[in-house]
Amino acid sequence: YTPEVLLRGWLAEVAYWNPVTHVLEFARQATVSGIAPGLEHTVPGLLALAGLIAVLGVLVLLGLRRTGR
């Protein structure tokens, strides 16, 4: 994974809209020195996690319904 600040062109645009990018930036602020913890990475990271959990949870429930469980 390359930090978003190092990406250029269309790849930077794709990374911005990818929810995993925000989750990784959220995790990176706690583990990489030089990145100050703050709401700038925390809020988007938590929102991305909540969105991923909601979408994947629905897909799991639909899959379980299809198999009859």
mmCIF file with all atom_site columns, C-alpha atoms in Angstrom:
data_model
loop_
_atom_site.group_PDB
_atom_site.id
_atom_site.type_symbol
_atom_site.label_atom_id
_atom_site.label_alt_id
_atom_site.label_comp_id
_atom_site.label_asym_id
_atom_site.label_entity_id
_atom_site.label_seq_id
_atom_site.pdbx_PDB_ins_code
_atom_site.Cartn_x
_atom_site.Cartn_y
_atom_site.Cartn_z
_atom_site.occupancy
_atom_site.B_iso_or_equiv
_atom_site.pdbx_formal_charge
_atom_site.auth_seq_id
_atom_site.auth_comp_id
_atom_site.auth_asym_id
_atom_site.auth_atom_id
_atom_site.pdbx_PDB_model_num
ATOM 1  C CA . TYR A 1 1  ? 0.000   0.000   0.000   1.00 0.00 ? 1  TYR A CA 1
ATOM 2  C CA . THR A 1 2  ? 1.298   3.409   -0.991  1.00 0.00 ? 2  THR A CA 1
ATOM 3  C CA . PRO A 1 3  ? 0.241   6.450   1.035   1.00 0.00 ? 3  PRO A CA 1
ATOM 4  C CA . GLU A 1 4  ? -2.350  8.565   -0.753  1.00 0.00 ? 4  GLU A CA 1
ATOM 5  C CA . VAL A 1 5  ? -0.079  11.629  -0.807  1.00 0.00 ? 5  VAL A CA 1
ATOM 6  C CA . LEU A 1 6  ? 2.350   9.769   -3.092  1.00 0.00 ? 6  LEU A CA 1
ATOM 7  C CA . LEU A 1 7  ? -0.274  8.839   -5.693  1.00 0.00 ? 7  LEU A CA 1
ATOM 8  C CA . ARG A 1 8  ? -0.757  10.943  -8.824  1.00 0.00 ? 8  ARG A CA 1
ATOM 9  C CA . GLY A 1 9  ? -3.383  11.301  -11.539 1.00 0.00 ? 9  GLY A CA 1
ATOM 10 C CA . TRP A 1 10 ? -6.308  8.940   -11.872 1.00 0.00 ? 10 TRP A CA 1
ATOM 11 C CA . LEU A 1 11 ? -4.894  6.559   -9.265  1.00 0.00 ? 11 LEU A CA 1
ATOM 12 C CA . ALA A 1 12 ? -5.126  9.269   -6.595  1.00 0.00 ? 12 ALA A CA 1
ATOM 13 C CA . GLU A 1 13 ? -8.781  9.830   -7.541  1.00 0.00 ? 13 GLU A CA 1
ATOM 14 C CA . VAL A 1 14 ? -9.563  6.097   -7.315  1.00 0.00 ? 14 VAL A CA 1
ATOM 15 C CA . ALA A 1 15 ? -7.781  5.834   -3.965  1.00 0.00 ? 15 ALA A CA 1
ATOM 16 C CA . TYR A 1 16 ? -9.762  8.784   -2.597  1.00 0.00 ? 16 TYR A CA 1
ATOM 17 C CA . TRP A 1 17 ? -13.076 7.047   -3.312  1.00 0.00 ? 17 TRP A CA 1
ATOM 18 C CA . ASN A 1 18 ? -11.896 3.613   -2.117  1.00 0.00 ? 18 ASN A CA 1
ATOM 19 C CA . PRO A 1 19 ? -13.143 3.126   1.477   1.00 0.00 ? 19 PRO A CA 1
ATOM 20 C CA . VAL A 1 20 ? -10.192 0.874   2.318   1.00 0.00 ? 20 VAL A CA 1
ATOM 21 C CA . THR A 1 21 ? -7.867  3.861   1.793   1.00 0.00 ? 21 THR A CA 1
ATOM 22 C CA . HIS A 1 22 ? -9.592  5.720   4.626   1.00 0.00 ? 22 HIS A CA 1
ATOM 23 C CA . VAL A 1 23 ? -9.435  2.675   6.907   1.00 0.00 ? 23 VAL A CA 1
ATOM 24 C CA . LEU A 1 24 ? -5.702  2.308   6.231   1.00 0.00 ? 24 LEU A CA 1
ATOM 25 C CA . GLU A 1 25 ? -5.058  6.008   6.881   1.00 0.00 ? 25 GLU A CA 1
ATOM 26 C CA . PHE A 1 26 ? -7.009  5.648   10.137  1.00 0.00 ? 26 PHE A CA 1
ATOM 27 C CA . ALA A 1 27 ? -4.832  2.696   11.189  1.00 0.00 ? 27 ALA A CA 1
ATOM 28 C CA . ARG A 1 28 ? -1.643  4.323   9.971   1.00 0.00 ? 28 ARG A CA 1
ATOM 29 C CA . GLN A 1 29 ? -2.036  7.373   12.226  1.00 0.00 ? 29 GLN A CA 1
ATOM 30 C CA . ALA A 1 30 ? -1.697  5.092   15.254  1.00 0.00 ? 30 ALA A CA 1
ATOM 31 C CA . THR A 1 31 ? 1.294   3.121   13.993  1.00 0.00 ? 31 THR A CA 1
ATOM 32 C CA . VAL A 1 32 ? 3.472   5.402   11.858  1.00 0.00 ? 32 VAL A CA 1
ATOM 33 C CA . SER A 1 33 ? 5.535   8.137   13.436  1.00 0.00 ? 33 SER A CA 1
ATOM 34 C CA . GLY A 1 34 ? 5.162   11.548  11.885  1.00 0.00 ? 34 GLY A CA 1
ATOM 35 C CA . ILE A 1 35 ? 1.399   11.278  11.395  1.00 0.00 ? 35 ILE A CA 1
ATOM 36 C CA . ALA A 1 36 ? -0.364  13.279  14.058  1.00 0.00 ? 36 ALA A CA 1
ATOM 37 C CA . PRO A 1 37 ? -3.579  11.679  15.309  1.00 0.00 ? 37 PRO A CA 1
ATOM 38 C CA . GLY A 1 38 ? -6.598  13.796  14.536  1.00 0.00 ? 38 GLY A CA 1
ATOM 39 C CA . LEU A 1 39 ? -10.136 13.873  13.250  1.00 0.00 ? 39 LEU A CA 1
ATOM 40 C CA . GLU A 1 40 ? -8.880  14.310  9.678   1.00 0.00 ? 40 GLU A CA 1
ATOM 41 C CA . HIS A 1 41 ? -8.137  10.558  9.463   1.00 0.00 ? 41 HIS A CA 1
ATOM 42 C CA . THR A 1 42 ? -10.287 9.253   12.316  1.00 0.00 ? 42 THR A CA 1
ATOM 43 C CA . VAL A 1 43 ? -13.758 10.287  11.123  1.00 0.00 ? 43 VAL A CA 1
ATOM 44 C CA . PRO A 1 44 ? -13.406 9.105   7.491   1.00 0.00 ? 44 PRO A CA 1
ATOM 45 C CA . GLY A 1 45 ? -11.821 5.870   8.713   1.00 0.00 ? 45 GLY A CA 1
ATOM 46 C CA . LEU A 1 46 ? -14.642 5.124   11.141  1.00 0.00 ? 46 LEU A CA 1
ATOM 47 C CA . LEU A 1 47 ? -17.299 6.034   8.563   1.00 0.00 ? 47 LEU A CA 1
ATOM 48 C CA . ALA A 1 48 ? -15.640 3.771   5.999   1.00 0.00 ? 48 ALA A CA 1
ATOM 49 C CA . LEU A 1 49 ? -15.534 0.913   8.521   1.00 0.00 ? 49 LEU A CA 1
ATOM 50 C CA . ALA A 1 50 ? -19.206 1.392   9.371   1.00 0.00 ? 50 ALA A CA 1
ATOM 51 C CA . GLY A 1 51 ? -20.132 1.448   5.687   1.00 0.00 ? 51 GLY A CA 1
ATOM 52 C CA . LEU A 1 52 ? -18.118 -1.671  4.911   1.00 0.00 ? 52 LEU A CA 1
ATOM 53 C CA . ILE A 1 53 ? -19.651 -3.521  7.860   1.00 0.00 ? 53 ILE A CA 1
ATOM 54 C CA . ALA A 1 54 ? -23.167 -2.515  6.781   1.00 0.00 ? 54 ALA A CA 1
ATOM 55 C CA . VAL A 1 55 ? -22.716 -3.494  3.123   1.00 0.00 ? 55 VAL A CA 1
ATOM 56 C CA . LEU A 1 56 ? -20.894 -6.741  3.835   1.00 0.00 ? 56 LEU A CA 1
ATOM 57 C CA . GLY A 1 57 ? -23.362 -7.613  6.604   1.00 0.00 ? 57 GLY A CA 1
ATOM 58 C CA . VAL A 1 58 ? -26.271 -7.309  4.175   1.00 0.00 ? 58 VAL A CA 1
ATOM 59 C CA . LEU A 1 59 ? -24.435 -9.481  1.642   1.00 0.00 ? 59 LEU A CA 1
ATOM 60 C CA . VAL A 1 60 ? -23.788 -12.123 4.307   1.00 0.00 ? 60 VAL A CA 1
ATOM 61 C CA . LEU A 1 61 ? -27.434 -12.160 5.371   1.00 0.00 ? 61 LEU A CA 1
ATOM 62 C CA . LEU A 1 62 ? -28.590 -12.469 1.752   1.00 0.00 ? 62 LEU A CA 1
ATOM 63 C CA . GLY A 1 63 ? -26.157 -15.325 1.198   1.00 0.00 ? 63 GLY A CA 1
ATOM 64 C CA . LEU A 1 64 ? -27.342 -17.114 4.330   1.00 0.00 ? 64 LEU A CA 1
ATOM 65 C CA . ARG A 1 65 ? -30.961 -16.682 3.280   1.00 0.00 ? 65 ARG A CA 1
ATOM 66 C CA . ARG A 1 66 ? -30.174 -18.149 -0.130  1.00 0.00 ? 66 ARG A CA 1
ATOM 67 C CA . THR A 1 67 ? -28.607 -21.261 1.426   1.00 0.00 ? 67 THR A CA 1
ATOM 68 C CA . GLY A 1 68 ? -31.552 -21.679 3.798   1.00 0.00 ? 68 GLY A CA 1
ATOM 69 C CA . ARG A 1 69 ? -29.671 -21.063 7.031   1.00 0.00 ? 69 ARG A CA 1
#
